[in-house]
Short mmCIF file of C-alpha atoms and ligand atoms in Angstrom, two decimals:
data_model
loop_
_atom_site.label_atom_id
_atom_site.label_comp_id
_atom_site.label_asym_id
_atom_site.label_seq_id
_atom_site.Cartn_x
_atom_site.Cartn_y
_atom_site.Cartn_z
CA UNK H 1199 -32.76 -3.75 -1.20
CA UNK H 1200 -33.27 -2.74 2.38
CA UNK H 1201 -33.02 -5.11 5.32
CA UNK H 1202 -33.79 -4.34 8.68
CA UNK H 1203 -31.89 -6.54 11.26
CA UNK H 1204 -33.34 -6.74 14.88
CA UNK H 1205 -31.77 -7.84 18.21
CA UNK H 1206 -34.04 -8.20 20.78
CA UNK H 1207 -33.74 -8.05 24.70
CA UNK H 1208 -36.22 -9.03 27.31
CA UNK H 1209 -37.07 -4.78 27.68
CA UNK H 1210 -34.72 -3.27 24.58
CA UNK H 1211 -34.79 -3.73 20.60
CA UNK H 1212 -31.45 -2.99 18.84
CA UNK H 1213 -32.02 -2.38 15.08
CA UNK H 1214 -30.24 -1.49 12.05
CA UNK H 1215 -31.00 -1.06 8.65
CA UNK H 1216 -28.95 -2.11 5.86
CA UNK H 1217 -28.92 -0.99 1.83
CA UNK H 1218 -27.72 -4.69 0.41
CA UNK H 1219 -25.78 -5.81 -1.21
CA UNK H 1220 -24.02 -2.69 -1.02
CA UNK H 1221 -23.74 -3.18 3.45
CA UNK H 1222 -24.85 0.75 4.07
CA UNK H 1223 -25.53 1.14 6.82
CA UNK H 1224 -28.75 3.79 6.18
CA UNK H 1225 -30.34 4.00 10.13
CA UNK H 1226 -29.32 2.57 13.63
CA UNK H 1227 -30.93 2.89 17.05
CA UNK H 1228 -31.63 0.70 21.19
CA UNK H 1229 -34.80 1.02 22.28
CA UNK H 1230 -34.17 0.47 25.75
CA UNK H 1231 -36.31 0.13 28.88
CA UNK H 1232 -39.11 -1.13 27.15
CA UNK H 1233 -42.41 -1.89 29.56
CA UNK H 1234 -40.81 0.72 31.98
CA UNK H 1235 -42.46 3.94 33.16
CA UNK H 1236 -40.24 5.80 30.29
CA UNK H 1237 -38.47 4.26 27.40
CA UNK H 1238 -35.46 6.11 25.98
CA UNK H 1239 -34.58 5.48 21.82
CA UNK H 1240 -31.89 6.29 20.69
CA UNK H 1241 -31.82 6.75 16.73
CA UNK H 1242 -29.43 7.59 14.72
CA UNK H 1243 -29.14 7.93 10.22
CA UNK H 1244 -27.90 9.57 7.42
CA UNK H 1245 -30.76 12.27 8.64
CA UNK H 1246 -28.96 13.07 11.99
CA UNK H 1247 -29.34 11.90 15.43
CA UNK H 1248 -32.89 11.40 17.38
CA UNK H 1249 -33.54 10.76 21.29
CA UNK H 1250 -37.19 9.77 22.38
CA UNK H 1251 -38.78 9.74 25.80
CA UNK H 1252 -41.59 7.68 25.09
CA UNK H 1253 -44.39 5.49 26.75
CA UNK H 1254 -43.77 1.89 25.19
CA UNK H 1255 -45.42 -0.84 26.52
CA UNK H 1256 -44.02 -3.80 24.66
CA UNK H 1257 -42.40 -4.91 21.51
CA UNK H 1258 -44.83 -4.56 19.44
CA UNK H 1259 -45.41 -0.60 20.09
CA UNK H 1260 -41.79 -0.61 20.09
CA UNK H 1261 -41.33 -1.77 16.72
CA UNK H 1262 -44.05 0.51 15.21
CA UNK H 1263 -42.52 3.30 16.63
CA UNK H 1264 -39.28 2.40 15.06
CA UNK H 1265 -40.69 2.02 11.53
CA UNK H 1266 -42.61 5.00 11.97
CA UNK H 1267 -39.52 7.02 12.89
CA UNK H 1268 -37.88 5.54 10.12
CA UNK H 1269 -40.59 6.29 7.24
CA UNK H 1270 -41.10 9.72 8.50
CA UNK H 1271 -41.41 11.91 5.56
CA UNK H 1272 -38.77 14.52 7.16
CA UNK H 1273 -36.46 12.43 9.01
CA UNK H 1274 -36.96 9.45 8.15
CA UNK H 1275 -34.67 7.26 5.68
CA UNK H 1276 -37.28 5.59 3.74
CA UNK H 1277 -40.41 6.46 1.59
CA UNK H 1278 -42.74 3.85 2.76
CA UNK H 1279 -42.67 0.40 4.72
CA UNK H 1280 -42.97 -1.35 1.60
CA UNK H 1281 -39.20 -0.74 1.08
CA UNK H 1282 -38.09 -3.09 3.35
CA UNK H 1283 -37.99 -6.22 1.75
CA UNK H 1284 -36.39 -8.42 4.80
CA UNK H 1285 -36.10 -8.32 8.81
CA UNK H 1286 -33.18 -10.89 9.91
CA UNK H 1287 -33.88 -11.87 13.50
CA UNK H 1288 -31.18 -12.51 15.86
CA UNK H 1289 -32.18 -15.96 17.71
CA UNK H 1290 -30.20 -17.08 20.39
CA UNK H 1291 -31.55 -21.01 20.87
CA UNK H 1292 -31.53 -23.02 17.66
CA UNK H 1293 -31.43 -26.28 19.57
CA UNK H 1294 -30.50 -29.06 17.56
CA UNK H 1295 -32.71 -28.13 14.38
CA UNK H 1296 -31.50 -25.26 12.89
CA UNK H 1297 -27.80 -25.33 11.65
CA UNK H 1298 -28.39 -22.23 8.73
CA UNK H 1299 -30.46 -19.66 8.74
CA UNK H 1300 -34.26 -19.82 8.16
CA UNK H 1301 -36.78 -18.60 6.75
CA UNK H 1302 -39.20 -17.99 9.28
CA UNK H 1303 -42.58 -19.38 9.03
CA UNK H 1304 -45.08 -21.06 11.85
CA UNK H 1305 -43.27 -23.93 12.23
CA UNK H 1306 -39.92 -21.89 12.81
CA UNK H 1307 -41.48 -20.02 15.66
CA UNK H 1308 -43.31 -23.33 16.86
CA UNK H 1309 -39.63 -24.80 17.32
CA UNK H 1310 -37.94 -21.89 18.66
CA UNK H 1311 -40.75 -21.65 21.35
CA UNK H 1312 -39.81 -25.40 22.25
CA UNK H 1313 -36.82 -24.05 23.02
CA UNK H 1314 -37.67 -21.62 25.56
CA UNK H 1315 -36.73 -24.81 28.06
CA UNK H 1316 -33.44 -24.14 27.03
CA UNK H 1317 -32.51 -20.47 26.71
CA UNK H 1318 -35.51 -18.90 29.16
CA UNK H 1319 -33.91 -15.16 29.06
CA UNK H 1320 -33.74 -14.61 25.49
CA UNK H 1321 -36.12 -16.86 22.74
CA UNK H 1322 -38.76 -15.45 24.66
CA UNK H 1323 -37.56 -12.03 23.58
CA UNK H 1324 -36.36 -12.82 20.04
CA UNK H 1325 -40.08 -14.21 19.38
CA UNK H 1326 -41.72 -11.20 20.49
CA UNK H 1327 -39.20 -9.16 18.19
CA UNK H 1328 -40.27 -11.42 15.44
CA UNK H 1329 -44.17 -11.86 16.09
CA UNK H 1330 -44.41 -7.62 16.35
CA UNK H 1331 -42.28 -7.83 12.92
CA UNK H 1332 -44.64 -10.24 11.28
CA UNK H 1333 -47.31 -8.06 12.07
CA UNK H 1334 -45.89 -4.34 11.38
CA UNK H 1335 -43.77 -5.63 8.13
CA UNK H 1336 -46.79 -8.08 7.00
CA UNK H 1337 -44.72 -7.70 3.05
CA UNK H 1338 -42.01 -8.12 4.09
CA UNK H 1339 -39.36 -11.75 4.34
CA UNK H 1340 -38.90 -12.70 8.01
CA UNK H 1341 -35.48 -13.90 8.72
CA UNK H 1342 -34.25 -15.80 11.86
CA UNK H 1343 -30.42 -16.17 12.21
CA UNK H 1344 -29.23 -18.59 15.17
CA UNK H 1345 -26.94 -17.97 17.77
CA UNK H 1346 -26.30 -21.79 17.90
CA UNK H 1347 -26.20 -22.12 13.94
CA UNK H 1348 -22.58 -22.08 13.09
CA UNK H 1349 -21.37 -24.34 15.96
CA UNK H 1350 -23.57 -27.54 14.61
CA UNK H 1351 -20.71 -28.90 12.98
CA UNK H 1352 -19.17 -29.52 16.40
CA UNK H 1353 -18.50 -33.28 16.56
CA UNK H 1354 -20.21 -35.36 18.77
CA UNK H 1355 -17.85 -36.47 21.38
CA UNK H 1356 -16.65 -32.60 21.49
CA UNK H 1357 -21.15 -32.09 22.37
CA UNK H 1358 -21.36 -34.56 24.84
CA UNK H 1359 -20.84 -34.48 28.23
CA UNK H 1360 -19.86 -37.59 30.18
CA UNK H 1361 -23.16 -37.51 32.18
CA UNK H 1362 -26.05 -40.65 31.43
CA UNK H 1363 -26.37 -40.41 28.39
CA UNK H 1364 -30.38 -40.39 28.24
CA UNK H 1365 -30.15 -36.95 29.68
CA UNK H 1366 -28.60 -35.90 26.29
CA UNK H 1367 -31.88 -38.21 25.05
CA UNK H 1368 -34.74 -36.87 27.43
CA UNK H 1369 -33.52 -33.54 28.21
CA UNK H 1370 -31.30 -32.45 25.18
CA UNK H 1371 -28.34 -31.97 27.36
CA UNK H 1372 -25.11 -31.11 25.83
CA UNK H 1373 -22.83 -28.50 24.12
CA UNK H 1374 -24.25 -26.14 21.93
CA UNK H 1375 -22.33 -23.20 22.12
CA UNK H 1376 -23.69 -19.75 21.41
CA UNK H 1377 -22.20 -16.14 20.01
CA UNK H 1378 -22.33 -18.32 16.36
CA UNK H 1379 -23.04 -15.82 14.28
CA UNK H 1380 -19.71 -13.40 15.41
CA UNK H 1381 -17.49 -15.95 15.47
CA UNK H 1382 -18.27 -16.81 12.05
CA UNK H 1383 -18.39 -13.15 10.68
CA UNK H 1384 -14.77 -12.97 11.97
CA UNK H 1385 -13.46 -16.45 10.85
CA UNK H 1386 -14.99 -15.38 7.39
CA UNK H 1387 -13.08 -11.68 7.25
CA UNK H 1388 -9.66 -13.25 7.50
CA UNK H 1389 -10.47 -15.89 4.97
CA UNK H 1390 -11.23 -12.64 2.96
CA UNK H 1391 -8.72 -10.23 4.71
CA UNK H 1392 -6.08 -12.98 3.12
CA UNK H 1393 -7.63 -14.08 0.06
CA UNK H 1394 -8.02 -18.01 0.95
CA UNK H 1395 -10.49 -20.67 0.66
CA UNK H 1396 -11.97 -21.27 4.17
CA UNK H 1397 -10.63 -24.65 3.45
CA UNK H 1398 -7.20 -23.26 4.03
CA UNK H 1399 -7.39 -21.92 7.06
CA UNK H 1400 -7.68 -23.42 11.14
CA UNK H 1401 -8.56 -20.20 13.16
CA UNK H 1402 -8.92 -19.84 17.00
CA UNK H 1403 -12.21 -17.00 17.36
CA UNK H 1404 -11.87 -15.50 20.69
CA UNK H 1405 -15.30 -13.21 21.53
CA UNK H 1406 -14.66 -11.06 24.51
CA UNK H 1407 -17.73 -8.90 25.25
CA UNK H 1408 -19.48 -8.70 28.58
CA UNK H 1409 -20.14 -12.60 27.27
CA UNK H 1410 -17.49 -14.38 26.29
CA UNK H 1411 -16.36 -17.63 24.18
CA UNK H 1412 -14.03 -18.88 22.20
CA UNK H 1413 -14.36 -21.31 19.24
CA UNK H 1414 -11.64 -23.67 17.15
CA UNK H 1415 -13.10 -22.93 13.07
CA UNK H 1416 -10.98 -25.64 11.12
CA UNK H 1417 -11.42 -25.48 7.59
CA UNK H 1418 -14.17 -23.18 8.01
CA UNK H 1419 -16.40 -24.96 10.31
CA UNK H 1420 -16.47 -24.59 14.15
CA UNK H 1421 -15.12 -27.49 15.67
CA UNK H 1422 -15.50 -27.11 19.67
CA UNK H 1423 -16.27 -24.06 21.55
CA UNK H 1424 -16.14 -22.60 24.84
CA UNK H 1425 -19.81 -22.30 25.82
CA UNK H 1426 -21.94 -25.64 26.53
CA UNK H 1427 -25.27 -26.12 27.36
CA UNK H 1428 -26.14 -22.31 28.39
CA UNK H 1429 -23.86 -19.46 27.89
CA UNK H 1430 -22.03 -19.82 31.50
CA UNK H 1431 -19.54 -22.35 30.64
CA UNK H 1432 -15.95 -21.43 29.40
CA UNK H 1433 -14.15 -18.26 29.69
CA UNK H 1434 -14.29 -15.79 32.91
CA UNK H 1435 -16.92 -13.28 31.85
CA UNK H 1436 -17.99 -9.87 33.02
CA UNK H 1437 -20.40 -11.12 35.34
CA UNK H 1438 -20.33 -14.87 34.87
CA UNK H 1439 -18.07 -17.65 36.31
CA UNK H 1440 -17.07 -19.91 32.84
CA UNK H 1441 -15.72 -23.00 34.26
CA UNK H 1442 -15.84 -24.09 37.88
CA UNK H 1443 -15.76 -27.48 39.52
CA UNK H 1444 -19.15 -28.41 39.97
CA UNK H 1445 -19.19 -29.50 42.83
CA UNK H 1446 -18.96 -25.89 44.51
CA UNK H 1447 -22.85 -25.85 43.65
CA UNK H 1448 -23.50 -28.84 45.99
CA UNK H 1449 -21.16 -27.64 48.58
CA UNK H 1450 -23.25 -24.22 48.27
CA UNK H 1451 -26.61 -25.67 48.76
CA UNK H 1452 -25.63 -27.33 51.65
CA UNK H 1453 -24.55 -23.97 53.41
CA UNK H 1454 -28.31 -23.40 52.64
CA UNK H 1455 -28.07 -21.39 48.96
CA UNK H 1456 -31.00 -21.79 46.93
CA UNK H 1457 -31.42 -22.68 43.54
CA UNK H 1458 -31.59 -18.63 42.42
CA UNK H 1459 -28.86 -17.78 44.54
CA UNK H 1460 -26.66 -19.94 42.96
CA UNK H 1461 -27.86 -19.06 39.39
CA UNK H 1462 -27.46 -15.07 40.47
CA UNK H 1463 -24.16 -15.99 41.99
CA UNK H 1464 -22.88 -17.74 38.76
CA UNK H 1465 -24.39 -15.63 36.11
CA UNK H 1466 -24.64 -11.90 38.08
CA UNK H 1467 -21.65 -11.70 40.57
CA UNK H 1468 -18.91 -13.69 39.11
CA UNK H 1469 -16.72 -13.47 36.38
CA UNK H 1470 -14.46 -9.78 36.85
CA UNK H 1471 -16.90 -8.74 38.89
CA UNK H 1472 -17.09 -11.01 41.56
CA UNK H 1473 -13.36 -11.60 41.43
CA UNK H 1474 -12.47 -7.56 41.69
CA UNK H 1475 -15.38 -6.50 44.27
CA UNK H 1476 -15.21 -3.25 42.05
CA UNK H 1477 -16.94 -3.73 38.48
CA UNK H 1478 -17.86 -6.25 35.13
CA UNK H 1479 -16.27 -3.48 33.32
CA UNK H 1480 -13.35 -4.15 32.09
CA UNK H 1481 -12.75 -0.10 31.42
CA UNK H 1482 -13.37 0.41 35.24
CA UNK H 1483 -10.78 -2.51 36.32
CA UNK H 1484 -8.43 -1.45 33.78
CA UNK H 1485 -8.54 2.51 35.61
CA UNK H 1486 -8.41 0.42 38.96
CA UNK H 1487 -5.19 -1.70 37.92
CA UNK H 1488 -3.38 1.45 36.91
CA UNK H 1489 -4.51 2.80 40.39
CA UNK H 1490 -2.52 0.10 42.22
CA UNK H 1491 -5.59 -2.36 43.22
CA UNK H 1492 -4.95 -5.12 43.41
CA UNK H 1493 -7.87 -7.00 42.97
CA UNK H 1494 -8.67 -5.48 39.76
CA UNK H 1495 -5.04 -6.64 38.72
CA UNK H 1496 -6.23 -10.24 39.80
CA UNK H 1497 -9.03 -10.48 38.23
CA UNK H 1498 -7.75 -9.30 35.07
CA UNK H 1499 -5.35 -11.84 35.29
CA UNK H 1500 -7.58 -14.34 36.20
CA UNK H 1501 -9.59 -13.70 32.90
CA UNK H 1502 -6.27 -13.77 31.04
CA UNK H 1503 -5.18 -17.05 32.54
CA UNK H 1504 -8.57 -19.13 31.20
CA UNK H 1505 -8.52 -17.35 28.24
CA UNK H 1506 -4.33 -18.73 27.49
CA UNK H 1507 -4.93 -22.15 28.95
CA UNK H 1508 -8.32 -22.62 26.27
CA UNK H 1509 -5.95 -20.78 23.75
CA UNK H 1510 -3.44 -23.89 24.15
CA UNK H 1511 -6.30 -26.41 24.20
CA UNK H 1512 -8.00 -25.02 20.94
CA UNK H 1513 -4.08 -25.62 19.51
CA UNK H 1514 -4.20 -28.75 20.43
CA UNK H 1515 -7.35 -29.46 18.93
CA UNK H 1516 -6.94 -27.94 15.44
CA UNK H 1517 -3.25 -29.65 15.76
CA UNK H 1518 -2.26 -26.67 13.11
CA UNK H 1519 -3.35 -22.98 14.37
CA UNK H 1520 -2.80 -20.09 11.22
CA UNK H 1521 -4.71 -17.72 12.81
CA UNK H 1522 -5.71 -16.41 16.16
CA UNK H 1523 -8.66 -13.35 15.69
CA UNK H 1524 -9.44 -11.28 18.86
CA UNK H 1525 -12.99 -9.52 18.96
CA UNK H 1526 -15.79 -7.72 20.48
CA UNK H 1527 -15.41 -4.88 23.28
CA UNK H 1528 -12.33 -6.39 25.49
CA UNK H 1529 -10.65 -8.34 22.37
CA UNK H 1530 -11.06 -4.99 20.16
CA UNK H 1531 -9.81 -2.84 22.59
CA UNK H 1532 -7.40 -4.28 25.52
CA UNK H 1533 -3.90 -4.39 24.52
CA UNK H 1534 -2.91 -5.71 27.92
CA UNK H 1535 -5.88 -8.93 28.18
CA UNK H 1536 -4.34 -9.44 24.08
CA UNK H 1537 -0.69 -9.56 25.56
CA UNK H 1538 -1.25 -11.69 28.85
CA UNK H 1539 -3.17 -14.26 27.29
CA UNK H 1540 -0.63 -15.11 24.61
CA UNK H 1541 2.66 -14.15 26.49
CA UNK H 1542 5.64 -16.73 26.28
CA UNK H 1543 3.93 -18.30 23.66
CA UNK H 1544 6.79 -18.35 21.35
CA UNK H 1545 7.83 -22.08 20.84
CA UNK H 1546 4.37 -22.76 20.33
CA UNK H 1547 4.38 -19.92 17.27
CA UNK H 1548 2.99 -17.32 18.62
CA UNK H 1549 4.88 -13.64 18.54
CA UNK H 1550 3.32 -10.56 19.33
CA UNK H 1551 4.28 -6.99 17.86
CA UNK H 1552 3.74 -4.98 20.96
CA UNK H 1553 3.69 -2.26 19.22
CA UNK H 1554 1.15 -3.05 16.60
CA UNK H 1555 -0.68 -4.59 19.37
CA UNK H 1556 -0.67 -1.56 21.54
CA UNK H 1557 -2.24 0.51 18.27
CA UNK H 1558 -4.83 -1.80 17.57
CA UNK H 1559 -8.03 -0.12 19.18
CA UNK H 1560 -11.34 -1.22 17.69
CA UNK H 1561 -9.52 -1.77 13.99
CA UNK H 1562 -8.80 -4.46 11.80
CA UNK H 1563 -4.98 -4.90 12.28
CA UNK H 1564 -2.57 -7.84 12.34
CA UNK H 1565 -1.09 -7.98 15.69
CA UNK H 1566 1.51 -10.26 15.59
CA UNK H 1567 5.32 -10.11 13.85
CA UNK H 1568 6.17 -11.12 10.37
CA UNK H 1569 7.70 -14.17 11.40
CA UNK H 1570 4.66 -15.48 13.49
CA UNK H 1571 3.94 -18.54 12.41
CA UNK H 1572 0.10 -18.14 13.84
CA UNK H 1573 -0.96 -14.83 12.76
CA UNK H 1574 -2.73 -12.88 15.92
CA UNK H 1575 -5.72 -10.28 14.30
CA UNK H 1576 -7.88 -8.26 16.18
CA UNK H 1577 -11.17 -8.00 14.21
CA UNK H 1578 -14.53 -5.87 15.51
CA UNK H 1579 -17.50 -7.93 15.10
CA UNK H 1580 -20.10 -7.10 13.12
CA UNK H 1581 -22.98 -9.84 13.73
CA UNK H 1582 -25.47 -7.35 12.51
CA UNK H 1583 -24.14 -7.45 9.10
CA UNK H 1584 -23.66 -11.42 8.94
CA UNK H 1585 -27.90 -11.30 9.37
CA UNK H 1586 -28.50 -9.16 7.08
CA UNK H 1587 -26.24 -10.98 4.02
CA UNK H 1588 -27.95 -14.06 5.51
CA UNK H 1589 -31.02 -12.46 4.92
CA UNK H 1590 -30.65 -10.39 1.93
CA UNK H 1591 -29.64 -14.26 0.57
CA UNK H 1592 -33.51 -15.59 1.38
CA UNK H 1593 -35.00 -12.49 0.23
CA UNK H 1594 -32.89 -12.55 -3.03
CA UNK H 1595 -33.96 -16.25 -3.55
CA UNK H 1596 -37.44 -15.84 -2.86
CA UNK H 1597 -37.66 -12.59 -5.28
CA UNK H 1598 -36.24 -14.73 -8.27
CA UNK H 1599 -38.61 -17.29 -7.61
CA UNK H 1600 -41.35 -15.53 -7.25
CA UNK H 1601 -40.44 -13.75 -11.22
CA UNK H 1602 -39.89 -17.41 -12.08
CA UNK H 1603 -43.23 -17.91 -11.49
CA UNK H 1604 -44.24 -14.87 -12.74
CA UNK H 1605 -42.87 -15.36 -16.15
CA UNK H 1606 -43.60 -18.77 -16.28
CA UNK H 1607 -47.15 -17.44 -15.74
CA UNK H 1608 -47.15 -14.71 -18.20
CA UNK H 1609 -48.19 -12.07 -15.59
CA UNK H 1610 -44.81 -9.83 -15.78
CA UNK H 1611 -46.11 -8.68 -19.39
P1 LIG P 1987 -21.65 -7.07 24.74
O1 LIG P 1987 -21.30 -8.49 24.99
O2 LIG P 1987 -22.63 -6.51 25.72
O3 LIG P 1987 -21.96 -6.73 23.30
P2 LIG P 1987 -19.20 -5.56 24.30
O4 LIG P 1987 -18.72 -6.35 23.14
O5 LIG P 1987 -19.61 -4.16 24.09
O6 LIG P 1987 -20.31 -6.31 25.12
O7 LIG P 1987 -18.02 -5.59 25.41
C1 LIG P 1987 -18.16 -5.03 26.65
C2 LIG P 1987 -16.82 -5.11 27.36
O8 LIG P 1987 -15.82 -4.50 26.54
C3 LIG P 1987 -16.81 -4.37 28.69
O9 LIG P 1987 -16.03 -5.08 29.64
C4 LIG P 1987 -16.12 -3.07 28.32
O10 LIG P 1987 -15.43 -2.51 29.40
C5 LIG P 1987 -15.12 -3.53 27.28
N1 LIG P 1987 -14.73 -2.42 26.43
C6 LIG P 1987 -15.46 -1.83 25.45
N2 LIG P 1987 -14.78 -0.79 24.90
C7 LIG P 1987 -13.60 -0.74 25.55
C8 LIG P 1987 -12.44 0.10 25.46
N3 LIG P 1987 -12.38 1.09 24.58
N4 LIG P 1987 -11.41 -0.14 26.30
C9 LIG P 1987 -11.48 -1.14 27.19
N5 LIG P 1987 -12.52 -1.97 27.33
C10 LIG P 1987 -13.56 -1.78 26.53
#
């Protein structure tokens, strides 16, 4: 069966598609700079490699590009659109409703428009990703996996803030926590790496992208999590702030910052960037810090620091830790970020092999010694494949019922 899973951006759509169960990956490709003068797409399948300079205007002449591109009868993967059987969604605002993945129908989209309040830079996106889908893939079963899904387990004095509580009432203010669907993909790979029951296991998820967050899974289920009401609290990011006291923002606004500033400040010069002066890029600061700069060294360390002290929190939470899991770009690939942020760790059970941990680039390895009582893994993300078992799952379900009925009726003889 062949699922197509789509990401999309305020002006890009990231797609792959899938042969499931089997997780081939048969065609990937970013559409970026969509509604620009020119559009780039890159594409790339079992057929070779594609770039496109093209005109594209929105989502929806996006998307039909894509599928056109991918049923093209000499380099495209498929023979017609009617292969594809499912499009997963990624959806970053599930608000309070959606704790699974869905099945998307009107009053799916009616809901995740209500939550445009909450996360203005991205539902807006996703729902023009799925509304150009719905149209193009008419056949096909629409899929919307939640960025907020996996953390609805999170109890509710870990969700609430200690503000008046009728602003949780009115305004739906409090913790929901975002980057679900990773954290869960890599909580779920151990359980399988190690052949346990989810059950068995209390694992600290640490997602270090150019976003990042961190999440306590006990027993399989996310308990807390780094990132509250919007995706700026928690960990130092690569452009955003993570914790700060507050009251900076008031002190701010009386030194005459607007309300923009502040949210540019605290979302688009913070974080390694506004620490280092130099770059978000952790690649860049890592160059820098080998130069001798010493701001780039700071920041680093700064990051590091936040990362440890939630590290020790999440501990203290699960009260039993087997498993720490690094992931995405910086957690995959920075040795030094893995070393800092668990360094004399050792009565609290943590050992690193710094060798291992030096090797492990972008691989699934066990970074820690044999005697470790809390294993330390780095494991690459793959959220893209999470959606499209999730949706493969609906698709599967709604195929069987729909020979039920077909039996039942007589009309499969
Ligand atoms: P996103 O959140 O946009 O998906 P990624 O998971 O790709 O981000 O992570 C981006 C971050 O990972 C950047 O800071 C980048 O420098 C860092 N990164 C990616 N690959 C490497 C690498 N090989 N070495 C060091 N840092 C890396």
């Amino acid at each position: 069966m062949k699922i197509l899973v789509i990401n999309c951006g305020s002006s890009s759509i990231k797609y792959q598609l899938f042969e499931m169960p089997e997780e081939k990956v048969i065609a990937k490709g970013l559409f970026e700079k969509i509604g620009e003068e020119i559009s780039f797409l890159h594409h790339k399948s079992i057929k070779g490699d594609l770039e496109f300079k093209k005109d594209i205007s929105d989502h929806e002449e996006g998307m039909t590009f894509i599928i056109k591109i991918l049923a093209d009868k000499e380099k495209g993967v498929i023979s017609s659109i009617k292969e594809i059987a499912g499009v997963g969604h990624r959806v970053v605002h599930g608000g309070e409703e959606f704790t699974k993945s869905v099945l998307i129908t009107e009053e799916v989209i009616k809901k995740t428009e209500e939550y445009i309040d909450l996360a203005p830079l991205h539902n807006p996106a996703n729902l023009m990703g799925i509304k150009a889908s719905k149209k193009i893939l008419p056949r096909a079963v629409q899929v919307a996996a939640f960025d907020t899904a996996f953390h609805h387990t999170i109890p509710r004095e870990v969700y609430l803030y200690a503000i008046p509580y009728q602003l949780y009432e009115k305004y739906g203010i409090r913790r929901y926590g975002f980057h679900g669907t990773s954290h869960r993909y890599v909580a779920r790979r151990l359980v399988s790496i190690l052949n346990k029951n989810k059950e068995d296991l209390n694992i600290i998820t640490c997602h270090l992208g150019n976003g990042c967050s961190i999440t306590a899974v006990k027993k399989g289920k996310s308990v807390d999590t780094s990132m509250g009401f919007t995706p700026l609290e928690g960990l130092v990011m690569g452009t955003r702030s993570g914790d700060i006291d507050p009251a900076i923002t008031f002190y701010l606004i009386d030194k005459g910052y607007s309300t923009k500033e502040l949210n540019d400040l605290l979302n688009k010069k913070s974080g390694l960037l506004g620490v280092s002066e130099i770059s978000n890029d952790m690649r860049n600061l890592l160059q820098a810090k080998d130069r001798g700069d010493k701001k780039a060294k700071l920041a680093i360390d700064v990051f590091c620091y936040h990362l440890k002290k939630y590290i020790g929190s999440y501990m203290a939470v699960l009260g039993k830790t087997d498993a720490i899991i690094f992931t995405a770009g910086i957690g995959e690939n920075v040795p030094y970020v893995r070393r800092k942020s668990l360094e004399e760790m050792e009565d609290l059970g943590i050992e690193i092999d710094e060798k291992k941990n030096k090797e492990a680039r972008g691989i699934e390895a066990r970074i820690s010694r044999e005697s470790s009582k809390v294993k330390v893994w780095v494991i690459p993300t793959n959220e893209e494949i999470r959606i499209a078992f999730d949706t493969y799952e609906i698709a599967e379900g709604r195929c069987a019922r729909n020979n039920e009925h077909e039996i039942a009726s007589g009309a499969s003889q």
